[in-house]
PDB file of C-alpha atoms in Angstrom:
ATOM      1  CA  UNK A 294       0.000   0.000   0.000  1.00 39.00           C
ATOM      2  CA  UNK A 295       1.347   3.384  -0.995  1.00 39.00           C
ATOM      3  CA  UNK A 296       1.263   5.973   1.771  1.00 38.00           C
ATOM      4  CA  UNK A 297       1.874   9.577   0.839  1.00 36.00           C
ATOM      5  CA  UNK A 298       3.117  12.017   3.436  1.00 36.00           C
ATOM      6  CA  UNK A 299       3.203  15.748   2.925  1.00 35.00           C
ATOM      7  CA  UNK A 300       6.189  17.798   3.848  1.00 35.00           C
ATOM      8  CA  UNK A 301       5.463  20.533   6.416  1.00 35.00           C
ATOM      9  CA  UNK A 302       5.972  23.178   3.710  1.00 31.00           C
ATOM     10  CA  UNK A 303       3.457  21.413   1.456  1.00 32.00           C
ATOM     11  CA  UNK A 304       0.933  21.275   4.309  1.00 31.00           C
ATOM     12  CA  UNK A 305       1.502  24.976   4.918  1.00 30.00           C
ATOM     13  CA  UNK A 306       0.963  25.721   1.216  1.00 30.00           C
ATOM     14  CA  UNK A 307      -2.196  23.615   1.106  1.00 29.00           C
ATOM     15  CA  UNK A 308      -3.470  25.348   4.241  1.00 29.00           C
ATOM     16  CA  UNK A 309      -2.819  28.744   2.701  1.00 34.00           C
ATOM     17  CA  UNK A 310      -4.732  27.770  -0.467  1.00 34.00           C
ATOM     18  CA  UNK A 311      -7.611  25.963   1.234  1.00 32.00           C
ATOM     19  CA  UNK A 312     -10.497  27.041   3.458  1.00 39.00           C
ATOM     20  CA  UNK A 313     -10.423  23.769   5.440  1.00 36.00           C
ATOM     21  CA  UNK A 314      -7.837  22.454   7.874  1.00 37.00           C
ATOM     22  CA  UNK A 315      -5.228  19.979   6.669  1.00 36.00           C
ATOM     23  CA  UNK A 316      -5.367  16.416   7.966  1.00 37.00           C
ATOM     24  CA  UNK A 317      -3.077  15.710  10.915  1.00 41.00           C
ATOM     25  CA  UNK A 318       0.352  14.500   9.838  1.00 41.00           C
ATOM     26  CA  UNK A 319       1.204  10.905  10.635  1.00 42.00           C
ATOM     27  CA  UNK A 320       4.400  10.411  12.636  1.00 45.00           C
ATOM     28  CA  UNK A 321       7.082   8.507  10.736  1.00 45.00           C
ATOM     29  CA  UNK A 322       7.983   5.119  12.122  1.00 46.00           C
ATOM     30  CA  UNK A 323      11.518   4.763  13.487  1.00 47.00           C
ATOM     31  CA  UNK A 324      14.028   3.013  11.228  1.00 47.00           C
ATOM     32  CA  UNK A 325      14.228  -0.723  11.802  1.00 45.00           C
ATOM     33  CA  UNK A 326      18.011  -0.944  11.684  1.00 42.00           C
ATOM     34  CA  UNK A 327      21.017   1.379  11.417  1.00 42.00           C
ATOM     35  CA  UNK A 328      21.440   0.468   7.729  1.00 42.00           C
ATOM     36  CA  UNK A 329      17.918   1.669   6.975  1.00 42.00           C
ATOM     37  CA  UNK A 330      18.322   5.104   8.515  1.00 41.00           C
ATOM     38  CA  UNK A 331      17.579   7.942   6.109  1.00 41.00           C
ATOM     39  CA  UNK A 332      20.537   9.908   4.783  1.00 44.00           C
ATOM     40  CA  UNK A 333      21.459  12.869   6.963  1.00 46.00           C
ATOM     41  CA  UNK A 334      20.889  15.860   4.682  1.00 48.00           C
ATOM     42  CA  UNK A 335      22.994  18.058   6.967  1.00 56.00           C
ATOM     43  CA  UNK A 336      26.201  16.155   6.143  1.00 67.00           C
ATOM     44  CA  UNK A 337      28.489  18.292   4.023  1.00 74.00           C
ATOM     45  CA  UNK A 338      30.120  16.248   1.271  1.00 86.00           C
ATOM     46  CA  UNK A 339      33.616  16.796  -0.161  1.00 94.00           C
ATOM     47  CA  UNK A 340      31.885  18.050  -3.337  1.00 96.00           C
ATOM     48  CA  UNK A 341      29.971  20.702  -1.371  1.00 95.00           C
ATOM     49  CA  UNK A 342      33.126  21.714   0.514  1.00 96.00           C
ATOM     50  CA  UNK A 343      34.999  22.110  -2.768  1.00 96.00           C
ATOM     51  CA  UNK A 344      32.187  24.232  -4.218  1.00 97.00           C
ATOM     52  CA  UNK A 345      32.248  26.533  -1.167  1.00 96.00           C
ATOM     53  CA  UNK A 346      36.050  26.720  -1.204  1.00 95.00           C
ATOM     54  CA  UNK A 347      36.001  27.621  -4.915  1.00 96.00           C
ATOM     55  CA  UNK A 348      33.328  30.285  -4.470  1.00 96.00           C
ATOM     56  CA  UNK A 349      35.570  32.138  -2.005  1.00 94.00           C
ATOM     57  CA  UNK A 350      38.340  32.437  -4.617  1.00 95.00           C
ATOM     58  CA  UNK A 351      36.616  32.675  -8.018  1.00 95.00           C
ATOM     59  CA  UNK A 352      34.984  35.731  -9.568  1.00 88.00           C
ATOM     60  CA  UNK A 353      31.832  34.374 -11.178  1.00 92.00           C
ATOM     61  CA  UNK A 354      29.243  36.296 -13.145  1.00 91.00           C
ATOM     62  CA  UNK A 355      26.824  33.510 -12.260  1.00 94.00           C
ATOM     63  CA  UNK A 356      26.925  30.163 -10.455  1.00 96.00           C
ATOM     64  CA  UNK A 357      24.628  27.182 -10.390  1.00 97.00           C
ATOM     65  CA  UNK A 358      24.580  23.677  -8.937  1.00 97.00           C
ATOM     66  CA  UNK A 359      22.748  21.139 -11.064  1.00 96.00           C
ATOM     67  CA  UNK A 360      21.658  18.199  -8.891  1.00 95.00           C
ATOM     68  CA  UNK A 361      22.807  14.720  -9.834  1.00 94.00           C
ATOM     69  CA  UNK A 362      20.401  12.419 -11.666  1.00 92.00           C
ATOM     70  CA  UNK A 363      20.282   9.348 -13.923  1.00 90.00           C
ATOM     71  CA  UNK A 364      23.767   8.119 -13.066  1.00 90.00           C
ATOM     72  CA  UNK A 365      25.348  11.575 -13.183  1.00 94.00           C
ATOM     73  CA  UNK A 366      26.701  13.359 -10.130  1.00 96.00           C
ATOM     74  CA  UNK A 367      25.942  16.966  -9.272  1.00 97.00           C
ATOM     75  CA  UNK A 368      27.625  19.717 -11.292  1.00 98.00           C
ATOM     76  CA  UNK A 369      28.766  23.123 -10.047  1.00 98.00           C
ATOM     77  CA  UNK A 370      29.124  25.739 -12.751  1.00 98.00           C
ATOM     78  CA  UNK A 371      30.719  29.171 -12.577  1.00 98.00           C
ATOM     79  CA  UNK A 372      30.503  31.442 -15.615  1.00 97.00           C
ATOM     80  CA  UNK A 373      32.748  34.478 -15.998  1.00 96.00           C
ATOM     81  CA  UNK A 374      33.375  37.315 -18.409  1.00 96.00           C
ATOM     82  CA  UNK A 375      31.041  39.715 -20.191  1.00 94.00           C
ATOM     83  CA  UNK A 376      30.792  37.356 -23.182  1.00 95.00           C
ATOM     84  CA  UNK A 377      30.486  34.386 -20.769  1.00 95.00           C
ATOM     85  CA  UNK A 378      33.382  32.530 -22.411  1.00 96.00           C
ATOM     86  CA  UNK A 379      35.163  31.672 -19.141  1.00 98.00           C
ATOM     87  CA  UNK A 380      33.824  28.592 -17.364  1.00 98.00           C
ATOM     88  CA  UNK A 381      34.716  26.609 -14.241  1.00 98.00           C
ATOM     89  CA  UNK A 382      33.033  23.304 -13.373  1.00 98.00           C
ATOM     90  CA  UNK A 383      33.245  20.845 -10.499  1.00 98.00           C
ATOM     91  CA  UNK A 384      31.878  17.378 -11.268  1.00 98.00           C
ATOM     92  CA  UNK A 385      30.699  15.084  -8.486  1.00 97.00           C
ATOM     93  CA  UNK A 386      31.169  11.314  -8.631  1.00 95.00           C
ATOM     94  CA  UNK A 387      27.650   9.850  -8.721  1.00 93.00           C
ATOM     95  CA  UNK A 388      26.249   8.812  -5.335  1.00 86.00           C
ATOM     96  CA  UNK A 389      29.548   9.359  -3.468  1.00 92.00           C
ATOM     97  CA  UNK A 390      29.670  13.077  -2.726  1.00 93.00           C
ATOM     98  CA  UNK A 391      33.307  13.131  -3.863  1.00 95.00           C
ATOM     99  CA  UNK A 392      34.816  15.359  -6.528  1.00 96.00           C
ATOM    100  CA  UNK A 393      35.398  13.539  -9.798  1.00 96.00           C
ATOM    101  CA  UNK A 394      37.027  16.342 -11.808  1.00 97.00           C
ATOM    102  CA  UNK A 395      37.381  20.095 -11.860  1.00 97.00           C
ATOM    103  CA  UNK A 396      37.419  21.791 -15.260  1.00 98.00           C
ATOM    104  CA  UNK A 397      38.417  25.269 -16.328  1.00 98.00           C
ATOM    105  CA  UNK A 398      37.563  26.307 -19.873  1.00 98.00           C
ATOM    106  CA  UNK A 399      38.048  29.414 -21.956  1.00 98.00           C
ATOM    107  CA  UNK A 400      36.435  29.713 -25.372  1.00 97.00           C
ATOM    108  CA  UNK A 401      39.029  32.066 -26.869  1.00 97.00           C
ATOM    109  CA  UNK A 402      37.554  33.761 -29.935  1.00 95.00           C
ATOM    110  CA  UNK A 403      40.338  34.277 -32.493  1.00 95.00           C
ATOM    111  CA  UNK A 404      37.837  35.504 -35.126  1.00 94.00           C
ATOM    112  CA  UNK A 405      35.426  38.280 -34.286  1.00 92.00           C
ATOM    113  CA  UNK A 406      31.911  36.922 -34.641  1.00 85.00           C
ATOM    114  CA  UNK A 407      30.276  39.534 -32.463  1.00 88.00           C
ATOM    115  CA  UNK A 408      32.117  38.824 -29.217  1.00 85.00           C
ATOM    116  CA  UNK A 409      35.361  40.617 -30.084  1.00 91.00           C
ATOM    117  CA  UNK A 410      38.791  39.091 -30.499  1.00 95.00           C
ATOM    118  CA  UNK A 411      39.926  37.092 -27.471  1.00 96.00           C
ATOM    119  CA  UNK A 412      36.752  37.996 -25.583  1.00 95.00           C
ATOM    120  CA  UNK A 413      37.122  37.856 -21.800  1.00 96.00           C
ATOM    121  CA  UNK A 414      40.923  37.421 -21.953  1.00 96.00           C
ATOM    122  CA  UNK A 415      41.408  39.341 -18.689  1.00 97.00           C
ATOM    123  CA  UNK A 416      38.748  37.242 -16.956  1.00 97.00           C
ATOM    124  CA  UNK A 417      40.360  34.030 -18.232  1.00 97.00           C
ATOM    125  CA  UNK A 418      43.771  35.187 -17.006  1.00 97.00           C
ATOM    126  CA  UNK A 419      42.355  35.979 -13.566  1.00 97.00           C
ATOM    127  CA  UNK A 420      40.542  32.646 -13.345  1.00 97.00           C
ATOM    128  CA  UNK A 421      43.617  30.604 -14.357  1.00 97.00           C
ATOM    129  CA  UNK A 422      45.535  32.354 -11.569  1.00 96.00           C
ATOM    130  CA  UNK A 423      42.628  31.633  -9.182  1.00 96.00           C
ATOM    131  CA  UNK A 424      42.793  27.992 -10.259  1.00 96.00           C
ATOM    132  CA  UNK A 425      46.491  27.881  -9.355  1.00 95.00           C
ATOM    133  CA  UNK A 426      45.579  29.298  -5.918  1.00 95.00           C
ATOM    134  CA  UNK A 427      42.950  26.590  -5.441  1.00 95.00           C
ATOM    135  CA  UNK A 428      45.200  23.751  -6.644  1.00 95.00           C
ATOM    136  CA  UNK A 429      48.813  24.760  -6.032  1.00 93.00           C
ATOM    137  CA  UNK A 430      51.580  22.452  -7.221  1.00 91.00           C
ATOM    138  CA  UNK A 431      55.254  22.531  -8.101  1.00 93.00           C
ATOM    139  CA  UNK A 432      54.167  22.930 -11.744  1.00 94.00           C
ATOM    140  CA  UNK A 433      52.188  26.192 -11.499  1.00 95.00           C
ATOM    141  CA  UNK A 434      54.458  28.168 -13.844  1.00 95.00           C
ATOM    142  CA  UNK A 435      54.444  25.389 -16.443  1.00 95.00           C
ATOM    143  CA  UNK A 436      50.638  25.175 -16.269  1.00 95.00           C
ATOM    144  CA  UNK A 437      50.247  28.949 -16.655  1.00 96.00           C
ATOM    145  CA  UNK A 438      52.607  28.885 -19.646  1.00 96.00           C
ATOM    146  CA  UNK A 439      50.813  25.914 -21.237  1.00 96.00           C
ATOM    147  CA  UNK A 440      47.465  27.709 -20.929  1.00 96.00           C
ATOM    148  CA  UNK A 441      48.711  30.475 -23.217  1.00 95.00           C
ATOM    149  CA  UNK A 442      50.093  27.953 -25.716  1.00 96.00           C
ATOM    150  CA  UNK A 443      48.679  25.587 -28.298  1.00 97.00           C
ATOM    151  CA  UNK A 444      50.198  22.277 -27.156  1.00 97.00           C
ATOM    152  CA  UNK A 445      48.539  19.740 -24.905  1.00 98.00           C
ATOM    153  CA  UNK A 446      50.241  19.312 -21.543  1.00 96.00           C
ATOM    154  CA  UNK A 447      49.811  16.838 -18.673  1.00 97.00           C
ATOM    155  CA  UNK A 448      51.543  16.915 -15.304  1.00 96.00           C
ATOM    156  CA  UNK A 449      50.951  15.442 -11.846  1.00 95.00           C
ATOM    157  CA  UNK A 450      51.630  17.073  -8.515  1.00 91.00           C
ATOM    158  CA  UNK A 451      50.284  17.511  -4.979  1.00 91.00           C
ATOM    159  CA  UNK A 452      47.741  14.706  -5.395  1.00 92.00           C
ATOM    160  CA  UNK A 453      46.282  15.873  -8.730  1.00 94.00           C
ATOM    161  CA  UNK A 454      46.665  15.284 -12.452  1.00 97.00           C
ATOM    162  CA  UNK A 455      46.519  18.515 -14.478  1.00 97.00           C
ATOM    163  CA  UNK A 456      45.637  18.061 -18.165  1.00 98.00           C
ATOM    164  CA  UNK A 457      45.678  21.046 -20.492  1.00 98.00           C
ATOM    165  CA  UNK A 458      44.125  20.550 -23.921  1.00 98.00           C
ATOM    166  CA  UNK A 459      44.002  22.946 -26.832  1.00 98.00           C
ATOM    167  CA  UNK A 460      41.407  22.462 -29.576  1.00 98.00           C
ATOM    168  CA  UNK A 461      41.129  24.854 -32.507  1.00 97.00           C
ATOM    169  CA  UNK A 462      37.726  25.312 -34.049  1.00 96.00           C
ATOM    170  CA  UNK A 463      36.572  27.473 -36.968  1.00 96.00           C
ATOM    171  CA  UNK A 464      36.514  30.637 -34.808  1.00 95.00           C
ATOM    172  CA  UNK A 465      37.285  29.546 -31.235  1.00 96.00           C
ATOM    173  CA  UNK A 466      40.344  28.118 -29.543  1.00 97.00           C
ATOM    174  CA  UNK A 467      39.099  25.945 -26.704  1.00 98.00           C
ATOM    175  CA  UNK A 468      41.598  26.061 -23.846  1.00 98.00           C
ATOM    176  CA  UNK A 469      40.738  23.604 -21.096  1.00 99.00           C
ATOM    177  CA  UNK A 470      42.385  22.342 -17.926  1.00 98.00           C
ATOM    178  CA  UNK A 471      40.995  19.217 -16.272  1.00 98.00           C
ATOM    179  CA  UNK A 472      42.095  18.543 -12.701  1.00 97.00           C
ATOM    180  CA  UNK A 473      41.593  14.992 -11.464  1.00 96.00           C
ATOM    181  CA  UNK A 474      42.378  13.843  -7.930  1.00 93.00           C
ATOM    182  CA  UNK A 475      44.953  11.039  -8.191  1.00 91.00           C
ATOM    183  CA  UNK A 476      43.430   7.695  -7.326  1.00 78.00           C
ATOM    184  CA  UNK A 477      40.059   8.841  -8.693  1.00 56.00           C
ATOM    185  CA  UNK A 478      38.440   7.649 -11.887  1.00 52.00           C
ATOM    186  CA  UNK A 479      36.829  10.464 -13.890  1.00 49.00           C
TER     187      UNK A 479
END
């Protein structure tokens, strides 16, 4: 038998929209065993900690967390620059609360198609330096240099793999750094 329970906020909303009183809420039965206890929603996951840590350093025009679903973990997105070409993402491993990867991307316009040449270059430069603050390693200078170049670059340090990729499109150079915790599978 399917039993539906209303959340207190739903009861409040129904009360506000209705002339009659809501039915009394049924108390929930206690869990039968420790393994059946509901998840504690107040637990802060490593993913949530990383999002909060990143927000204190990054300059984002807008941010959003997309909840996980259908085998995908949650996704934190930070968009920067007037043309919104600077992007920072944190991917959560599904159902674990851990960080799978962190990605920094700049869509560098090398042809003017209405966004200007190298739109948001200053914002991209600031965010790459913010990224180095968030994930310092012995290879910071090499990573900063690679980001301005056109050759792919991979290095490991301080518990992370840093992968820079450069892809040239018809009007955009995609410059992306993927940071993966070592021992994690993206």
